[in-house]
Amino acid sequence: DTEAGTSAYEFKGGDAIYDDINFDGNINELDLVYLGNSNPKAQGGFGVTFNYKRFQLKANFTYRYDIDVMNKARMAVENMYTNVNQSIAVNWRWRKEGDITEMPRALYNTGYNWLGSSRYVEDASYLRLSYLQLSYNFDPAFLKRYGLQTLRVNASADNLCFWSKYTGLDPEISVGSWGRAEDNSKTPRSRSYTIGISVGF
């Protein structure tokens, strides 16, 4: 129906459906509900090391489990409310009676189809391969003829990849000033590579 203090708005086919929690016939602040928790149930990291002959492989992982994030970046590129560039996902929006889709109809500068709701709250659980290093130690008998005691070469990578069902760029979102994690599409952390040589005389 109408929201207190605003002009009447007639909901039609293709509009986002909001629950009337208190069954008073209005969709307003009295229908606000708890949508999740930005404190993860578990987070941490672990590492593994594999040795094979003179090769060594080290891998470090970080993880977060069961954390809810408000994907405001997705809200901005799927709202179809202004002339700002939109996600390709809006191509599957509701267009005519009989359409079955999770994307509501486009309403330029009007309507309520993009309001913050459970539609934009996502589980941002992840497992990240934060560090990977492969190294090789040369045989001391081989090095002796060159006057060396040790020679070690290694290659490493930071922030190599992650696994997550979160639809944003990076699921590792910090909690904001309002006590909730919001993804505003900040530049994700960079990936870096390093090659090293260690020589002992």
Short mmCIF file of C-alpha atoms in Angstrom, two decimals:
data_model
loop_
_atom_site.label_atom_id
_atom_site.label_comp_id
_atom_site.label_asym_id
_atom_site.label_seq_id
_atom_site.Cartn_x
_atom_site.Cartn_y
_atom_site.Cartn_z
CA ASP A 1 0.00 0.00 0.00
CA THR A 2 1.62 3.25 1.11
CA GLU A 3 4.53 4.10 3.35
CA ALA A 4 3.77 6.58 6.15
CA GLY A 5 4.49 10.16 5.10
CA THR A 6 4.97 9.36 1.40
CA SER A 7 2.77 9.58 -1.65
CA ALA A 8 0.72 6.53 -2.64
CA TYR A 9 2.50 3.90 -4.67
CA GLU A 10 0.66 1.10 -6.44
CA PHE A 11 2.61 -2.14 -6.53
CA LYS A 12 2.29 -3.99 -9.83
CA GLY A 13 3.48 -7.18 -11.44
CA GLY A 14 7.26 -7.36 -11.59
CA ASP A 15 7.81 -5.32 -8.43
CA ALA A 16 10.03 -6.64 -5.64
CA ILE A 17 7.97 -8.40 -2.98
CA TYR A 18 8.53 -7.27 0.61
CA ASP A 19 6.99 -9.10 3.57
CA ASP A 20 4.40 -7.30 5.65
CA ILE A 21 5.82 -8.67 8.90
CA ASN A 22 3.24 -7.14 11.25
CA PHE A 23 0.29 -7.64 8.85
CA ASP A 24 -0.90 -4.03 9.08
CA GLY A 25 -1.28 -3.54 5.33
CA ASN A 26 1.75 -1.23 5.07
CA ILE A 27 5.38 -1.82 4.18
CA ASN A 28 7.38 0.53 6.45
CA GLU A 29 9.95 0.68 9.24
CA LEU A 30 7.72 -1.49 11.42
CA ASP A 31 8.49 -4.42 9.09
CA LEU A 32 12.25 -4.30 9.62
CA VAL A 33 13.74 -7.65 10.64
CA TYR A 34 17.12 -9.11 11.55
CA LEU A 35 18.84 -10.26 8.35
CA GLY A 36 22.14 -11.70 9.54
CA ASN A 37 25.34 -11.26 11.48
CA SER A 38 28.58 -9.64 10.33
CA ASN A 39 30.53 -11.49 13.01
CA PRO A 40 31.80 -14.76 11.54
CA LYS A 41 31.18 -17.96 13.48
CA ALA A 42 34.80 -18.92 12.83
CA GLN A 43 37.87 -17.37 11.22
CA GLY A 44 41.57 -18.09 11.19
CA GLY A 45 44.33 -19.64 9.18
CA PHE A 46 46.49 -22.72 8.79
CA GLY A 47 49.53 -23.84 6.84
CA VAL A 48 50.95 -27.02 5.34
CA THR A 49 54.50 -27.96 4.27
CA PHE A 50 55.45 -30.74 1.85
CA ASN A 51 59.01 -31.97 1.37
CA TYR A 52 60.12 -34.16 -1.53
CA LYS A 53 63.83 -34.80 -1.96
CA ARG A 54 65.29 -31.27 -2.28
CA PHE A 55 61.98 -29.59 -3.07
CA GLN A 56 59.80 -27.91 -0.48
CA LEU A 57 56.26 -26.60 -0.94
CA LYS A 58 54.66 -24.31 1.66
CA ALA A 59 51.05 -23.15 1.57
CA ASN A 60 49.20 -20.86 3.99
CA PHE A 61 45.43 -20.47 4.03
CA THR A 62 43.01 -18.08 5.74
CA TYR A 63 39.29 -18.57 6.14
CA ARG A 64 36.04 -17.13 7.44
CA TYR A 65 32.91 -19.14 8.06
CA ASP A 66 29.29 -17.96 8.18
CA ILE A 67 29.53 -14.17 7.87
CA ASP A 68 26.76 -12.06 6.35
CA VAL A 69 27.66 -9.13 4.09
CA MET A 70 25.47 -6.43 2.57
CA ASN A 71 26.45 -6.38 -1.11
CA LYS A 72 25.86 -2.66 -1.78
CA ALA A 73 27.93 -2.85 -4.96
CA ARG A 74 25.44 -5.31 -6.39
CA MET A 75 22.59 -3.10 -5.23
CA ALA A 76 24.07 -0.20 -7.22
CA VAL A 77 24.51 -2.12 -10.47
CA GLU A 78 21.16 -3.93 -10.37
CA ASN A 79 18.79 -1.16 -9.23
CA MET A 80 17.75 0.07 -12.73
CA TYR A 81 16.78 3.30 -10.97
CA THR A 82 19.13 5.77 -12.67
CA ASN A 83 21.10 5.94 -15.93
CA VAL A 84 24.26 4.56 -14.26
CA ASN A 85 25.78 1.52 -15.98
CA GLN A 86 24.15 -1.70 -14.85
CA SER A 87 25.17 -5.33 -14.51
CA ILE A 88 24.43 -7.80 -17.30
CA ALA A 89 22.16 -9.52 -14.75
CA VAL A 90 19.44 -6.90 -15.41
CA ASN A 91 18.96 -8.40 -18.90
CA TRP A 92 16.96 -11.12 -17.11
CA ARG A 93 14.59 -8.64 -15.41
CA TRP A 94 10.81 -8.98 -15.33
CA ARG A 95 9.32 -7.52 -18.53
CA LYS A 96 5.80 -8.88 -19.02
CA GLU A 97 3.06 -10.88 -17.30
CA GLY A 98 4.05 -14.51 -17.02
CA ASP A 99 7.79 -13.87 -16.67
CA ILE A 100 9.43 -15.85 -13.86
CA THR A 101 12.64 -14.20 -12.67
CA GLU A 102 14.42 -13.06 -9.51
CA MET A 103 15.15 -9.65 -11.08
CA PRO A 104 12.27 -7.12 -10.70
CA ARG A 105 11.13 -4.75 -13.43
CA ALA A 106 13.04 -1.59 -14.31
CA LEU A 107 11.63 1.63 -12.85
CA TYR A 108 13.52 4.82 -13.71
CA ASN A 109 13.60 7.29 -10.80
CA THR A 110 10.58 5.77 -9.11
CA GLY A 111 9.46 2.73 -7.17
CA TYR A 112 11.03 0.64 -4.41
CA ASN A 113 12.51 -2.31 -6.28
CA TRP A 114 16.08 -1.81 -5.07
CA LEU A 115 15.68 -1.17 -1.33
CA GLY A 116 18.04 -2.89 1.09
CA SER A 117 16.65 -6.35 1.83
CA SER A 118 17.58 -10.01 2.14
CA ARG A 119 18.04 -9.96 -1.64
CA TYR A 120 21.40 -8.23 -1.14
CA VAL A 121 22.59 -9.96 2.04
CA GLU A 122 25.00 -12.76 1.16
CA ASP A 123 27.06 -15.34 2.98
CA ALA A 124 30.69 -14.29 2.42
CA SER A 125 32.35 -17.43 3.79
CA TYR A 126 35.63 -18.14 2.02
CA LEU A 127 38.85 -20.09 1.95
CA ARG A 128 41.84 -18.10 0.63
CA LEU A 129 45.21 -19.42 -0.52
CA SER A 130 47.07 -16.48 0.95
CA TYR A 131 50.66 -17.66 0.42
CA LEU A 132 52.36 -20.33 -1.69
CA GLN A 133 56.10 -20.98 -1.92
CA LEU A 134 58.07 -23.57 -3.87
CA SER A 135 61.79 -23.86 -3.10
CA TYR A 136 64.73 -26.06 -4.10
CA ASN A 137 67.97 -26.70 -2.17
CA PHE A 138 70.94 -27.67 -4.36
CA ASP A 139 73.09 -30.67 -3.46
CA PRO A 140 76.09 -29.55 -1.31
CA ALA A 141 78.34 -32.00 -3.18
CA PHE A 142 77.48 -30.22 -6.44
CA LEU A 143 78.02 -26.79 -4.90
CA LYS A 144 81.39 -27.64 -3.38
CA ARG A 145 83.17 -27.45 -6.74
CA TYR A 146 82.00 -23.82 -7.03
CA GLY A 147 83.09 -22.87 -3.52
CA LEU A 148 79.52 -22.67 -2.19
CA GLN A 149 78.06 -24.28 0.89
CA THR A 150 74.35 -23.70 0.23
CA LEU A 151 72.22 -22.49 -2.63
CA ARG A 152 68.46 -22.18 -2.38
CA VAL A 153 66.07 -20.78 -4.97
CA ASN A 154 62.39 -20.12 -4.38
CA ALA A 155 59.31 -18.67 -6.01
CA SER A 156 56.32 -17.45 -4.03
CA ALA A 157 52.91 -15.91 -4.59
CA ASP A 158 50.72 -13.86 -2.23
CA ASN A 159 46.92 -13.77 -2.38
CA LEU A 160 46.85 -16.34 -5.16
CA CYS A 161 43.15 -17.29 -5.16
CA PHE A 162 40.09 -17.94 -3.00
CA TRP A 163 36.99 -20.12 -2.99
CA SER A 164 33.62 -18.62 -2.08
CA LYS A 165 29.98 -18.50 -3.20
CA TYR A 166 29.94 -14.74 -2.58
CA THR A 167 29.09 -12.84 -5.79
CA GLY A 168 31.21 -9.74 -5.08
CA LEU A 169 34.84 -9.13 -6.05
CA ASP A 170 36.35 -10.14 -2.71
CA PRO A 171 34.55 -11.80 0.22
CA GLU A 172 37.00 -10.48 2.84
CA ILE A 173 34.94 -7.45 3.87
CA SER A 174 35.65 -5.56 7.09
CA VAL A 175 32.89 -4.48 9.47
CA GLY A 176 31.99 -0.83 8.99
CA SER A 177 31.23 1.92 11.50
CA TRP A 178 27.60 0.80 11.83
CA GLY A 179 28.61 -2.67 12.99
CA ARG A 180 27.82 -4.42 9.73
CA ALA A 181 29.92 -5.58 6.81
CA GLU A 182 29.14 -3.69 3.60
CA ASP A 183 30.72 -4.26 0.21
CA ASN A 184 30.99 -0.99 -1.70
CA SER A 185 33.21 -2.53 -4.39
CA LYS A 186 36.54 -1.30 -3.12
CA THR A 187 39.61 -2.33 -5.08
CA PRO A 188 40.39 -5.94 -4.09
CA ARG A 189 43.76 -6.81 -2.63
CA SER A 190 46.48 -7.26 -5.23
CA ARG A 191 48.27 -10.48 -6.15
CA SER A 192 52.08 -10.46 -5.99
CA TYR A 193 54.88 -12.79 -7.04
CA THR A 194 58.44 -13.06 -5.73
CA ILE A 195 61.55 -14.94 -6.84
CA GLY A 196 64.41 -15.33 -4.36
CA ILE A 197 67.94 -16.77 -4.25
CA SER A 198 69.83 -17.53 -1.03
CA VAL A 199 73.58 -18.27 -1.24
CA GLY A 200 75.90 -19.48 1.54
CA PHE A 201 79.71 -19.32 1.15
#
